Short mmCIF file of C-alpha atoms in Angstrom, two decimals:
data_model
loop_
_atom_site.label_atom_id
_atom_site.label_comp_id
_atom_site.label_asym_id
_atom_site.label_seq_id
_atom_site.Cartn_x
_atom_site.Cartn_y
_atom_site.Cartn_z
CA UNK A 12 5.36 -8.55 19.89
CA UNK A 13 2.88 -10.72 18.03
CA UNK A 14 1.92 -9.94 14.59
CA UNK A 15 -1.66 -9.29 15.73
CA UNK A 16 -0.47 -6.81 18.22
CA UNK A 17 1.87 -5.11 15.72
CA UNK A 18 -1.04 -4.76 13.32
CA UNK A 19 -3.17 -3.27 16.01
CA UNK A 20 -0.42 -0.78 16.82
CA UNK A 21 -0.28 0.17 13.02
CA UNK A 22 -4.07 0.73 12.94
CA UNK A 23 -3.92 2.79 16.01
CA UNK A 24 -1.05 4.84 14.63
CA UNK A 25 -2.66 5.36 11.29
CA UNK A 26 -5.72 6.71 13.10
CA UNK A 27 -3.60 9.22 14.97
CA UNK A 28 -1.44 10.27 11.91
CA UNK A 29 -2.43 13.48 10.05
CA UNK A 30 -0.69 16.14 7.92
CA UNK A 31 -2.15 19.46 6.75
CA UNK A 32 -3.80 19.35 3.39
CA UNK A 33 -4.13 15.48 3.21
CA UNK A 34 -7.58 13.97 4.13
CA UNK A 35 -7.44 10.91 6.49
CA UNK A 36 -9.28 7.66 5.91
CA UNK A 37 -11.72 8.77 8.64
CA UNK A 38 -12.38 11.94 6.88
CA UNK A 39 -13.69 10.10 3.88
CA UNK A 40 -15.54 7.35 5.91
CA UNK A 41 -12.97 4.60 5.58
CA UNK A 42 -11.74 4.25 9.15
CA UNK A 43 -12.11 0.52 9.45
CA UNK A 44 -10.06 -2.15 11.22
CA UNK A 45 -7.20 -2.07 8.79
CA UNK A 46 -4.21 0.20 8.11
CA UNK A 47 -5.26 0.54 4.52
CA UNK A 48 -8.68 -0.48 2.93
CA UNK A 49 -6.76 -2.70 0.39
CA UNK A 50 -6.15 -4.96 3.39
CA UNK A 51 -9.81 -5.94 3.27
CA UNK A 52 -8.73 -8.42 0.75
CA UNK A 53 -4.96 -8.25 0.89
CA UNK A 54 -4.09 -8.34 4.57
CA UNK A 55 -2.34 -11.64 5.32
CA UNK A 56 -0.08 -10.78 8.26
CA UNK A 57 2.28 -13.65 7.47
CA UNK A 58 2.14 -13.15 3.67
CA UNK A 59 4.52 -11.45 1.37
CA UNK A 60 4.59 -7.72 2.03
CA UNK A 61 4.18 -5.36 -0.86
CA UNK A 62 4.69 -1.63 -0.29
CA UNK A 63 3.47 0.95 -2.80
CA UNK A 64 3.41 4.69 -2.72
CA UNK A 65 -0.11 5.40 -1.56
CA UNK A 66 -3.61 3.87 -1.40
CA UNK A 67 -5.64 6.37 -3.49
CA UNK A 68 -6.57 9.95 -3.88
CA UNK A 69 -9.52 11.63 -2.25
CA UNK A 70 -11.47 12.24 -5.33
CA UNK A 71 -11.25 8.62 -6.54
CA UNK A 72 -12.35 7.44 -3.13
CA UNK A 73 -15.50 9.68 -3.44
CA UNK A 74 -16.02 8.62 -7.10
CA UNK A 75 -15.75 4.76 -6.45
CA UNK A 76 -17.04 4.46 -2.87
CA UNK A 77 -19.31 1.54 -3.37
CA UNK A 78 -16.52 -0.65 -5.00
CA UNK A 79 -14.00 0.46 -2.29
CA UNK A 80 -16.25 -0.32 0.47
CA UNK A 81 -16.97 -3.76 -0.84
CA UNK A 82 -13.34 -4.87 -1.46
CA UNK A 83 -10.86 -2.04 -0.61
CA UNK A 84 -9.40 -1.74 -4.02
CA UNK A 85 -10.45 -0.88 -7.70
CA UNK A 86 -10.44 -4.17 -9.48
CA UNK A 87 -9.96 -2.67 -13.10
CA UNK A 88 -7.08 -0.03 -12.42
CA UNK A 89 -3.65 -0.79 -13.83
CA UNK A 90 -2.17 -1.42 -10.24
CA UNK A 91 -4.63 -4.16 -9.42
CA UNK A 92 -4.61 -5.70 -12.94
CA UNK A 93 -0.92 -6.10 -12.60
CA UNK A 94 -1.09 -7.39 -8.97
CA UNK A 95 -3.66 -9.90 -10.14
CA UNK A 96 -1.38 -11.08 -13.02
CA UNK A 97 1.50 -11.33 -10.32
CA UNK A 98 -0.56 -13.47 -8.05
CA UNK A 99 -1.45 -15.85 -10.95
CA UNK A 100 2.33 -16.17 -11.59
CA UNK A 101 2.98 -17.03 -8.00
CA UNK A 102 -0.07 -19.21 -7.56
CA UNK A 103 -1.30 -16.98 -4.68
CA UNK A 104 -4.67 -15.33 -3.96
CA UNK A 105 -5.12 -11.82 -2.63
CA UNK A 106 -5.88 -13.36 0.91
CA UNK A 107 -2.36 -14.68 0.98
CA UNK A 108 -0.50 -11.34 0.66
CA UNK A 109 -0.25 -8.08 2.40
CA UNK A 110 -0.40 -4.79 0.41
CA UNK A 111 0.18 -1.44 2.10
CA UNK A 112 1.11 2.17 1.10
CA UNK A 113 4.13 3.91 2.50
CA UNK A 114 1.92 7.01 2.70
CA UNK A 115 -1.17 6.51 4.95
CA UNK A 116 -3.12 9.41 4.02
CA UNK A 117 -5.17 10.43 0.83
CA UNK A 118 -3.57 12.66 -1.75
CA UNK A 119 -5.65 15.63 -2.95
CA UNK A 120 -5.61 14.42 -6.51
CA UNK A 121 -4.65 11.56 -8.80
CA UNK A 122 -1.12 10.84 -9.17
CA UNK A 123 0.04 13.55 -6.67
CA UNK A 124 3.67 13.94 -5.80
CA UNK A 125 4.18 13.22 -2.10
CA UNK A 126 7.12 15.18 -0.60
CA UNK A 127 9.81 12.71 0.79
CA UNK A 128 9.44 14.21 4.30
CA UNK A 129 5.66 13.49 4.19
CA UNK A 130 6.25 9.87 3.13
CA UNK A 131 8.92 9.36 5.61
CA UNK A 132 6.85 10.81 8.43
CA UNK A 133 3.97 8.47 7.55
CA UNK A 134 6.18 5.33 7.51
CA UNK A 135 7.85 6.27 10.70
CA UNK A 136 4.51 6.89 12.43
CA UNK A 137 2.65 3.91 10.87
CA UNK A 138 4.50 1.59 8.43
CA UNK A 139 7.18 0.47 10.70
CA UNK A 140 4.64 -1.72 12.64
CA UNK A 141 3.60 -3.33 9.41
CA UNK A 142 6.88 -4.99 8.75
CA UNK A 143 6.48 -7.71 11.27
CA UNK A 144 9.85 -9.29 10.51
CA UNK A 145 9.07 -9.63 6.72
CA UNK A 146 11.39 -8.36 4.08
CA UNK A 147 9.15 -5.94 2.01
CA UNK A 148 9.01 -5.73 -1.69
CA UNK A 149 9.06 -1.91 -2.63
CA UNK A 150 6.77 -1.30 -5.47
CA UNK A 151 8.31 1.70 -7.22
CA UNK A 152 11.02 4.24 -6.46
CA UNK A 153 8.80 6.34 -3.97
CA UNK A 154 8.38 3.44 -1.46
CA UNK A 155 12.05 2.06 -2.17
CA UNK A 156 13.42 5.51 -1.31
CA UNK A 157 11.60 5.63 2.14
CA UNK A 158 12.73 1.90 3.05
CA UNK A 159 16.35 2.95 2.00
CA UNK A 160 16.19 6.17 4.25
CA UNK A 161 15.22 3.98 7.22
CA UNK A 162 17.86 1.18 6.25
CA UNK A 163 15.21 -1.47 5.80
CA UNK A 164 16.29 -4.40 3.66
CA UNK A 165 13.97 -4.76 0.84
CA UNK A 166 13.67 -6.02 -2.75
CA UNK A 167 12.73 -3.41 -5.37
CA UNK A 168 10.30 -4.03 -8.19
CA UNK A 169 8.53 -1.68 -10.61
CA UNK A 170 5.37 0.13 -9.48
CA UNK A 171 2.45 -1.84 -10.89
CA UNK A 172 1.04 1.35 -12.53
CA UNK A 173 4.33 2.43 -13.96
CA UNK A 174 4.28 3.40 -17.62
CA UNK A 175 7.08 0.93 -18.60
CA UNK A 176 6.60 -2.26 -20.43
CA UNK A 177 3.67 -4.29 -20.50
CA UNK A 178 1.38 -5.43 -17.57
CA UNK A 179 2.68 -9.02 -18.03
CA UNK A 180 6.41 -7.83 -17.95
CA UNK A 181 5.75 -5.82 -14.79
CA UNK A 182 3.86 -8.73 -13.26
CA UNK A 183 6.92 -11.00 -14.02
CA UNK A 184 9.24 -8.52 -12.32
CA UNK A 185 7.11 -8.15 -9.25
CA UNK A 186 6.76 -11.89 -9.07
CA UNK A 187 10.43 -12.35 -9.06
CA UNK A 188 10.94 -9.76 -6.37
CA UNK A 189 8.45 -11.44 -4.14
CA UNK A 190 10.31 -14.72 -4.63
CA UNK A 191 13.57 -13.01 -3.86
CA UNK A 192 12.05 -11.33 -0.71
CA UNK A 193 10.87 -14.63 0.76
#
């Protein structure tokens, strides 16, 4: 299967995937030709694959709609500031990487806990199509746990928003993980 076909399957699967109490991207007006809106700028099908816990929560989507519609991510939040530092260390641009969440629905509030069964269901329904033969970098324990459950070889790095160390230290660890996954 080609990467483009696999990606089309992932988009289609994301559109079908739903769980009670979680808004879909379509519910919030973000049903585009991507699996996750962050792929508007970070969707290289042949680039390093970074998998995080989730994209965003529903209230943040409502609050930051204009910025999200323009680029698919919030430039100033800790996650993206660390990713930008990581890219600088690697000499890459966002257009050269692929970022996706393991959970493809919106959480009801910021920093929500996602039950393991829900994260696994999402990856099984959608995320498996995004691997495309790449060894992923699991950003944080939530995504690493799901990949481990499915026996997917991966490299683990801290979540960019983790409250450990400095932004620069996290960026260095993620950059090392991206290099190890290649």
